[in-house]
XYZ file of C-alpha atoms in Angstrom:
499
model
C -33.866 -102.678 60.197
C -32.113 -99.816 62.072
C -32.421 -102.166 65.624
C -31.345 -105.352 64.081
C -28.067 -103.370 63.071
C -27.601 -101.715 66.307
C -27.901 -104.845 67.943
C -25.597 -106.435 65.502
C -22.792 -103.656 66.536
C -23.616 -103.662 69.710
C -22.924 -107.791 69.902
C -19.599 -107.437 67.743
C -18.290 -104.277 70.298
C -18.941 -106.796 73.153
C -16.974 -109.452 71.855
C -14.625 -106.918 71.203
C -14.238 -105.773 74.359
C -14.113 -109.321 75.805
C -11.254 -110.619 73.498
C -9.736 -107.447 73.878
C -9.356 -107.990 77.276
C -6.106 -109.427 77.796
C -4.159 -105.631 76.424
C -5.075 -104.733 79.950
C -3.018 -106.810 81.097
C 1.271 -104.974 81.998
C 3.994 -105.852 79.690
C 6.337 -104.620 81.659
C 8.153 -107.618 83.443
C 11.320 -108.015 85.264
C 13.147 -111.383 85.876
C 15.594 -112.662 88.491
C 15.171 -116.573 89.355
C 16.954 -116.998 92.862
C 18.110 -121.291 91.301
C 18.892 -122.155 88.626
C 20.074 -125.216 86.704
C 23.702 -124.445 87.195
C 23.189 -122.221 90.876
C 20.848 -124.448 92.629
C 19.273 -122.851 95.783
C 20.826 -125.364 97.993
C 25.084 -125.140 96.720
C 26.772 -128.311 96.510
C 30.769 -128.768 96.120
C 32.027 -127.434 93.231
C 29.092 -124.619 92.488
C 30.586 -121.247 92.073
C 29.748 -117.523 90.924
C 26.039 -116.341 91.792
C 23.036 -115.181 89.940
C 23.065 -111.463 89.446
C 20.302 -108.859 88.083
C 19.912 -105.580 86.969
C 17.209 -103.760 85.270
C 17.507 -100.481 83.194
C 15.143 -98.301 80.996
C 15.635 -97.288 77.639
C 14.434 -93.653 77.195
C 15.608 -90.054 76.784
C 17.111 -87.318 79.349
C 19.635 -84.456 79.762
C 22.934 -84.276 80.937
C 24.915 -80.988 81.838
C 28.412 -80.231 79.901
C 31.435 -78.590 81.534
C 30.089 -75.143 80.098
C 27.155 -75.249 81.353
C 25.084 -76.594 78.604
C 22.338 -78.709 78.913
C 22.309 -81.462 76.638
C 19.862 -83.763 75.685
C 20.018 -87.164 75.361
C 18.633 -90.644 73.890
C 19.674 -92.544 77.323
C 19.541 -95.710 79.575
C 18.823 -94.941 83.014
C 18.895 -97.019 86.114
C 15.483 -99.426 87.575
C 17.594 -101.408 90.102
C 20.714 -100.685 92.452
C 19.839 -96.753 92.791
C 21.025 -96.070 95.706
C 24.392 -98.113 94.848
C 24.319 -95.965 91.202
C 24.275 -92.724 93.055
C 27.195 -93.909 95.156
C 29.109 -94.458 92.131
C 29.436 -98.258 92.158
C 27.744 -100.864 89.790
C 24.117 -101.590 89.972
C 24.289 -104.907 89.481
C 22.427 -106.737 92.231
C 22.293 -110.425 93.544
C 18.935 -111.735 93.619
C 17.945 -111.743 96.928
C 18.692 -108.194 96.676
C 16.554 -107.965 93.434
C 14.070 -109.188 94.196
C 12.980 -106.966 96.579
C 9.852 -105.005 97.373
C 9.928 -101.573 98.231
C 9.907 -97.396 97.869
C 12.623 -96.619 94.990
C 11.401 -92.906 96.142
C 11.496 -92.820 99.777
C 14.149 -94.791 100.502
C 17.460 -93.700 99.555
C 18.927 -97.111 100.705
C 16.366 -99.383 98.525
C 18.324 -101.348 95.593
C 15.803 -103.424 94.633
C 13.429 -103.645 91.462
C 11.784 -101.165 90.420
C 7.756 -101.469 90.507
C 8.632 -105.203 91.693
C 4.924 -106.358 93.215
C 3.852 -109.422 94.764
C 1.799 -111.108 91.987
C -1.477 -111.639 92.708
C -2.482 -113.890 90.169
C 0.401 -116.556 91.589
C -0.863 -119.603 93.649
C -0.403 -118.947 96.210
C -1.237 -115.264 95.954
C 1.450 -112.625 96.672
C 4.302 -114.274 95.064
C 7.194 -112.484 94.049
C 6.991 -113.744 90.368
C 8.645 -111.156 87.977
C 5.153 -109.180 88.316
C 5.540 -105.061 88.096
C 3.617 -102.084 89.245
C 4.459 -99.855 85.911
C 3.286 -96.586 87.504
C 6.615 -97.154 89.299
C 8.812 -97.636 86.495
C 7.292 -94.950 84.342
C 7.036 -92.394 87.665
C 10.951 -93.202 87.368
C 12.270 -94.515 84.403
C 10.892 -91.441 82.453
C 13.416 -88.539 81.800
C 15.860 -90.391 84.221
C 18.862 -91.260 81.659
C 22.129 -91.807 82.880
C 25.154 -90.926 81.056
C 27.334 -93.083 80.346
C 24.645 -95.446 81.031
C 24.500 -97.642 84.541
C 27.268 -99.640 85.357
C 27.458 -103.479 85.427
C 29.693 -105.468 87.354
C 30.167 -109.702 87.900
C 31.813 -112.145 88.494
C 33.426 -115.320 86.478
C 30.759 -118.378 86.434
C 28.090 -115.581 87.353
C 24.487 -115.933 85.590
C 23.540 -112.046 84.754
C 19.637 -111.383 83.880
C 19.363 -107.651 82.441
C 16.082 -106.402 81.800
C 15.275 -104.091 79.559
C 12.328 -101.827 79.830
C 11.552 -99.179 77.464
C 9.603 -95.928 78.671
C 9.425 -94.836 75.826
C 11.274 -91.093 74.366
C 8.604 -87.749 76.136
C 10.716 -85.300 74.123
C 10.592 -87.080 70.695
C 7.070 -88.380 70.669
C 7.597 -88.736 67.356
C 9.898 -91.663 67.056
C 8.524 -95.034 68.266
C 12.099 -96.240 68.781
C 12.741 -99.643 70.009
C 16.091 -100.422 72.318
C 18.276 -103.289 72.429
C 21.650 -103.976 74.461
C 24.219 -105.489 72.646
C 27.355 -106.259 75.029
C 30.420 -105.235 72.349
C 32.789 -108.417 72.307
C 30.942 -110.102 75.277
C 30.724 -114.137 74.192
C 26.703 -114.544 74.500
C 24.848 -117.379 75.816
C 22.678 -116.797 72.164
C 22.824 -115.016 69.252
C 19.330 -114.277 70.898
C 20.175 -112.061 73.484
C 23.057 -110.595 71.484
C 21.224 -107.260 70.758
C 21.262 -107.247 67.238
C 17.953 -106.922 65.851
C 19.056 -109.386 62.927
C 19.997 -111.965 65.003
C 17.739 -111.479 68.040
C 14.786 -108.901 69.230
C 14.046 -105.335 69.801
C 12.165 -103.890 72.539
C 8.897 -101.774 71.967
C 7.697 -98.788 73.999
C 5.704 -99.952 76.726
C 7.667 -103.852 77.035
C 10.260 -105.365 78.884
C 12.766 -108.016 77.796
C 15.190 -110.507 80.233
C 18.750 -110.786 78.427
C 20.654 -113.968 79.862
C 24.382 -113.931 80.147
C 26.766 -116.640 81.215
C 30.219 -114.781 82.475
C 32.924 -117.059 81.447
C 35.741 -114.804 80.856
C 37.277 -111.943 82.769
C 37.926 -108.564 81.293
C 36.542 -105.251 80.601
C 33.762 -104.803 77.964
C 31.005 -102.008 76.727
C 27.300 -102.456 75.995
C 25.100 -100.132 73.698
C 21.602 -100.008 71.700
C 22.244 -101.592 68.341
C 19.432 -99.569 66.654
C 20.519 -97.291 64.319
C 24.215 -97.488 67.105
C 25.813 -94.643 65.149
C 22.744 -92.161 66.572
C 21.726 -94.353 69.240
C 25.990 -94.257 70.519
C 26.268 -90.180 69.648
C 23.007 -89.635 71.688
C 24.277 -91.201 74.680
C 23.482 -94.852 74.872
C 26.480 -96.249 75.917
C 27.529 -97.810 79.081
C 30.468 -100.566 80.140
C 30.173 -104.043 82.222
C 33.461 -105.567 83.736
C 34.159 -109.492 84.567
C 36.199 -110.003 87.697
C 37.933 -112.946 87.128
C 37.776 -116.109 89.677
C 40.911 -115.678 90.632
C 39.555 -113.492 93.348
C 38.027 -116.832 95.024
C 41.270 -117.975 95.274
C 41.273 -119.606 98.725
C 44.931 -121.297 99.111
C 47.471 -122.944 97.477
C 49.424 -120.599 94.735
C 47.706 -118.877 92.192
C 49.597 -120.881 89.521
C 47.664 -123.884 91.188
C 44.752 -122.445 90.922
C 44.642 -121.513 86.865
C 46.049 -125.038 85.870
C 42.811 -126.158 88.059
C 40.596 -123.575 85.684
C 41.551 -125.040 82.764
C 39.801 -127.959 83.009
C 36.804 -125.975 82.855
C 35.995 -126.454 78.884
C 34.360 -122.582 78.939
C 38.037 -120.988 79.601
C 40.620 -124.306 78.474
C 43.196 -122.292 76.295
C 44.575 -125.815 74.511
C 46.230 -124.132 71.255
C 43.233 -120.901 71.029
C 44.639 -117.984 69.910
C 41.636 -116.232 71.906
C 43.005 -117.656 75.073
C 42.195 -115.232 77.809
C 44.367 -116.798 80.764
C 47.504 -118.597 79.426
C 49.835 -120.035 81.727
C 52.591 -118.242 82.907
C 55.591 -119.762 84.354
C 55.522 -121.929 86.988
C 55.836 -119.934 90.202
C 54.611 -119.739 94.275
C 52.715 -116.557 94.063
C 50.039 -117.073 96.703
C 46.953 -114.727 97.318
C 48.135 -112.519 99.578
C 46.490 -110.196 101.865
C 47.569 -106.406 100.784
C 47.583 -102.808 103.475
C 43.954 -102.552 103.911
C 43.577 -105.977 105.389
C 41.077 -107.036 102.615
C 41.788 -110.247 100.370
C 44.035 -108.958 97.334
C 41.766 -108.109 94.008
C 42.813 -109.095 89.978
C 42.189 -107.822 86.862
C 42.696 -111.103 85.383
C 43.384 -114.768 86.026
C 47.025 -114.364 85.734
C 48.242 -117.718 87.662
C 51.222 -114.964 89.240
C 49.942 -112.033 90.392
C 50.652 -109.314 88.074
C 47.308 -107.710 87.851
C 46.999 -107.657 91.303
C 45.670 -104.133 92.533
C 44.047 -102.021 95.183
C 41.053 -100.119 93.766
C 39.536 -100.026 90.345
C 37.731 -97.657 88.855
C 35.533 -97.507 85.241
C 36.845 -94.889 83.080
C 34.320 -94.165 80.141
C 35.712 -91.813 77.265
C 32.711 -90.414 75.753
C 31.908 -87.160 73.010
C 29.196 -85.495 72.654
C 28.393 -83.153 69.272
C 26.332 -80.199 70.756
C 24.742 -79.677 67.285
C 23.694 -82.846 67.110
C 21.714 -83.609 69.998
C 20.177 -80.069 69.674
C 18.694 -80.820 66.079
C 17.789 -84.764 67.583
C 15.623 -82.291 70.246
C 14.136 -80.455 67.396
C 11.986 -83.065 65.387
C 14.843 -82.247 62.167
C 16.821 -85.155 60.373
C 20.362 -85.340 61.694
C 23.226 -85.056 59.925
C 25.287 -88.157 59.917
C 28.388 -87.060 57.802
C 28.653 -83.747 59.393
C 28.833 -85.043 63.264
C 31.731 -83.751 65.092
C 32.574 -84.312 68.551
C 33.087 -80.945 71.028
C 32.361 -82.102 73.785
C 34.601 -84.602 75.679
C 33.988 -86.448 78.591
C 35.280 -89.033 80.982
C 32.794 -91.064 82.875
C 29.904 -88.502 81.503
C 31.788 -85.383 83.007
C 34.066 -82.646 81.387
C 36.914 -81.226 83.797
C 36.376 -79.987 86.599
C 33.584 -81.840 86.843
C 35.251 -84.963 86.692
C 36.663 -84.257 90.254
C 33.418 -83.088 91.835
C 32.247 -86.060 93.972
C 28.896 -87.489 94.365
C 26.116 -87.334 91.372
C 25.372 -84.516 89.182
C 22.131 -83.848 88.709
C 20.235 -81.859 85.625
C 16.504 -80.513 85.668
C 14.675 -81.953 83.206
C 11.624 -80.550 81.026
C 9.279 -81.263 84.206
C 11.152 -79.059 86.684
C 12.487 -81.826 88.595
C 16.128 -82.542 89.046
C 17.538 -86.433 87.777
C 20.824 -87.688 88.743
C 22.320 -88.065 85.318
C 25.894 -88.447 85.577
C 26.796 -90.601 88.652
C 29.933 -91.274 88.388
C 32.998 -88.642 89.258
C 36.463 -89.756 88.033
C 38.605 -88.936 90.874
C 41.218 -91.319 90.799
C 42.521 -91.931 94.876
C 44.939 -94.744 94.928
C 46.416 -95.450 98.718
C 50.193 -94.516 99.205
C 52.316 -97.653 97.921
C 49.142 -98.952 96.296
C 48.124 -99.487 92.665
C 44.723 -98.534 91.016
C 43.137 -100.484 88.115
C 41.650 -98.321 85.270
C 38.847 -99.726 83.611
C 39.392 -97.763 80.302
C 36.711 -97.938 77.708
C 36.257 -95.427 74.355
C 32.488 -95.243 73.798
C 33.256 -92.514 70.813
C 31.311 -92.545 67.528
C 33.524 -90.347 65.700
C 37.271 -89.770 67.242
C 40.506 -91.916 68.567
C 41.081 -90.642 72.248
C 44.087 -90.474 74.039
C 44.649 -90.682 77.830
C 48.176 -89.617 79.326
C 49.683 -89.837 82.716
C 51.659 -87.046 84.222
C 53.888 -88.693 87.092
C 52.406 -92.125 87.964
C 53.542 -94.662 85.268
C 51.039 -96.344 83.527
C 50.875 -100.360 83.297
C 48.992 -102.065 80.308
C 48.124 -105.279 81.039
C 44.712 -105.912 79.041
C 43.360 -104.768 75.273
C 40.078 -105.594 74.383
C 39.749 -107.609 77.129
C 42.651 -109.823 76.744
C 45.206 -110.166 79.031
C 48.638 -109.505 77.276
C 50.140 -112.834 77.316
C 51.392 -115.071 74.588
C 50.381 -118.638 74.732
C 53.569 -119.777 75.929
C 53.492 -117.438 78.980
C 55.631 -114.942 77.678
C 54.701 -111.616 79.369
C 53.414 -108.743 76.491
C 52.991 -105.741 79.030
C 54.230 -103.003 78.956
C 54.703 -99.359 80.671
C 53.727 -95.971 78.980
C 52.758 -92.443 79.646
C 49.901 -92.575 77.412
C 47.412 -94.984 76.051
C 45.356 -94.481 72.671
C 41.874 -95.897 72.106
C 39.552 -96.289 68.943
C 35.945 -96.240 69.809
C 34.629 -99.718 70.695
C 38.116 -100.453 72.374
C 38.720 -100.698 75.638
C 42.056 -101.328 77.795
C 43.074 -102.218 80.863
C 45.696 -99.943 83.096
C 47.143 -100.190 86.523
C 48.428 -96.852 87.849
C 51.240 -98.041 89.588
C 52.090 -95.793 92.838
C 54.255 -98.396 94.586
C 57.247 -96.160 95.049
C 56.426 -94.329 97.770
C 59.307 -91.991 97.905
C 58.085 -90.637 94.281
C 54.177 -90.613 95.419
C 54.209 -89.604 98.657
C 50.541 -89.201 100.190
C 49.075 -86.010 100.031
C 50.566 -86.123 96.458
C 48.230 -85.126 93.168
C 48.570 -85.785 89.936
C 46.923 -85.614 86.657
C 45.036 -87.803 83.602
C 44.664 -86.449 80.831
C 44.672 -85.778 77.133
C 47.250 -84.306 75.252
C 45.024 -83.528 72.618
C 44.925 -79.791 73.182
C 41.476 -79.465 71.389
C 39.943 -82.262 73.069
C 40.850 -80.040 76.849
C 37.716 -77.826 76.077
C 34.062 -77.698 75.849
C 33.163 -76.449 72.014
C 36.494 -74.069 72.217
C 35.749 -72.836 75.755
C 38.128 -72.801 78.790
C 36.430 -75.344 80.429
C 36.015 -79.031 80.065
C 37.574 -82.300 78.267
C 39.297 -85.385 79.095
C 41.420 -84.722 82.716
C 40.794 -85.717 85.982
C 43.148 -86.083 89.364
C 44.995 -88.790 91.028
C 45.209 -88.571 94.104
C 47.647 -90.505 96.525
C 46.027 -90.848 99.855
C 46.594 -92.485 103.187
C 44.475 -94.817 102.527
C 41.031 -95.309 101.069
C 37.478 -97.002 101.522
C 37.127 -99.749 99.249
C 33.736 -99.174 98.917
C 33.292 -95.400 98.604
C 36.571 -95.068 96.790
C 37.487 -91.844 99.106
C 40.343 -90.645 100.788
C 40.441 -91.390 104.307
């Protein structure tokens, strides 16, 4: 009796362990096609935009605060473009960039995938298939959260694959939380990828997910986790993604010519919409012009004249941070939802004056090791007689923010990413000292240092708010929303420094 029922559970664990067999098998999984239906790898006439890929982790991390304090956060961190992250630009990738193998550790330059392998289960073996390494991805994903979370950047008529990969929270063990993205205002290609767990899927620990975006409208937008967003947002997991508009591909004729040629294109033909992003101004012989640098002249916006023509952009991410908060979201006790109040205030991640100090700030973390957490200084360097486009998004749970100008007048010439033009052409911006956001807003500003008597190089001047109790770290001298324009000579388009 007792050897027929060993052998009986002894037969049923082996067919256990044989049908188990396939949870072996990774879950993580990245994906970056180099064709597609609409970007076919050989381009005919007519094919435009690219495909572009990113990948990012959903986990936890710290940040520091002007005054010192090391906060912790529920964070997205960066699994592609490092090296580009660090340098303070986008991470967004093209795919032969993407997909490629190599040492996210040991090479400062690499901007590839990380953990991308060759598969060897593909036919031939060795492919380069969307197959991952997770020790990788874990070895970097974990405790690696960015604040605000990595940048994304593309183009008009660009195909964008994010993937998502959660690593899972080391400090809260506790909470099995699953991520999302959900691109506030962005027009999806689905209700499927549009983050909401509703409407579309959330990501367990220990699983990737591909979201699929079709850009078809310039302008500057946010992204955040839509689980439980008014924690999720406090904690930190918040980030913004800008269109540039096709305008930029402009290769002769006027610009006028060229946006009654893009509205034939049924994805951006204004007709009588209200939502029209790109109405027609009137008829005039702007042309794309070359500006001082020598490079071909950039847009905010497909303005068929030229207005939002600038020199350099730059992302500026209005964030706050309750200090209370994210120390009882460390401490395994219920948070507080009614009670959360914002003290610390930050632009791009950073409280004054560490909004000026270049390069990435990093923060050790509860291994010992130091992580690049907030990546992106706010130095604003604009070339004498040059403008500078301000990519202004509020990414505040709990407070309006405002954003002044001492000196350099500021431009408005985008809310919510609309340009601000009627439908029959008429011009709606306007100039200010100050702009005022509500969180999930964003606006788009051109510092406009033309005048070169006024803002001479060498020149500095300030941005900042003139809420007096948003200039401080939780009522201490240092911190809050300012940062420094500077007027230089003129300045790398790519680094965004003075030279």
């Amino acid at each position: 009796m007792f050897s027929t029922q060993l052998f009986s559970r002894s037969w049923y664990m082996l067919l256990l362990l044989v049908f188990a067999s396939p949870v072996f098998a990774q879950s993580f999984r990245v994906q970056c096609p180099t064709s597609t239906v609409l970007h076919p790898a050989v381009v005919t006439a007519g094919v435009s935009g690219a495909i572009k890929c990113q990948q990012i982790s959903g986990g936890d991390g710290y940040s520091t605060m002007g005054d010192g304090n090391q906060t912790y956060m529920f964070s997205f961190g960066p699994l592609s473009g490092l090296a580009d992250i660090k340098a303070g630009l986008p991470g967004t990738q093209p795919a032969s960039i993407f997909n490629t193998v190599g040492d996210a550790v040991g090479d400062p330059t690499f901007n590839g995938a990380v953990g991308l392998a060759p598969d060897p289960d593909s036919v031939p073996a060795g492919q380069i298939t969307g197959h991952v390494d997770p020790r990788p991805i874990m070895n970097i994903g974990v405790m690696n959260g960015n604040i605000p979370a990595p940048t994304m950047a593309i183009d008009e008529d660009d195909e964008f694959f994010l993937t998502l990969t959660n690593v899972g929270m080391i400090m809260r063990p506790d909470l099995f939380e699953k991520h999302t993205v959900h691109f506030h205002g962005y027009p999806n290609a689905s209700s499927f990828y549009d983050g909401v767990p509703d409407a579309s899927v959330a990501i367990n620990i220990g699983a990737s997910f591909t979201y699929y975006y079709l850009a078809p409208d310039a302008g500057t937008y946010f992204w955040h986790c839509h689980i439980t967003p008014p924690e999720h947002l406090q904690m930190g997991m918040v980030g913004q993604i800008y269109v540039r508009p096709r305008q930029n591909r402009v290769a002769s004729g006027t610009l006028y010519a060229g946006l009654v040629g893009q509205q034939a294109d049924l994805r951006t033909k204004c007709g009588s919409d209200i939502l029209c992003s790109s109405p027609l101004p009137p008829a005039n012989t702007t042309t794309h012009l070359n500006n001082k640098s020598g490079t071909p002249t950039l847009y905010a916006y497909n303005d068929g004249d030229g207005s939002t023509a600038y020199d350099v952009e730059y992302p500026v991410q209005i964030h706050g941070f309750d200090p209370n908060f994210h120390f009882v979201g460390m401490t395994f006790n219920p948070e507080a939802f009614t009670d959360m109040k914002d003290k610390h205030f930050l632009l791009n991640g950073r409280s004054y004056p560490d909004t000026v100090t270049p390069g990435p700030m990093s923060t050790e973390v509860s291994d010992g090791t130091q992580h690049f957490s907030q990546p992106l200084p706010t130095i604003i360097n604009i070339p004498v007689g040059g403008k500078a486009l301000l990519r202004i998004s509020d990414l505040d749970v709990t407070e309006f923010q405002t954003l002044a100008s001492l000196g350099i007048p500021m431009h408005v010439i985008g809310i919510n990413a609309r340009l601000l033009r009627d439908l029959s052409g008429n011009d709606l911006t306007y100039n200010t000292n100050s702009i005022t956001v509500g969180g999930g807003e964003s606006i788009d500003v051109i510092l406009d240092a033309s005048d070169t008597v006024n803002h001479p190089a060498g020149a500095v001047y300030y941005l900042y708010t003139p809420n007096l109790d948003h200039l401080s770290n939780d009522a201490e001298n240092f911190g809050g929303l300012m940062t420094e324009v500077h007027i230089c000579n003129s300045v790398n388009p790519t680094s965004k420094s003075c030279v």
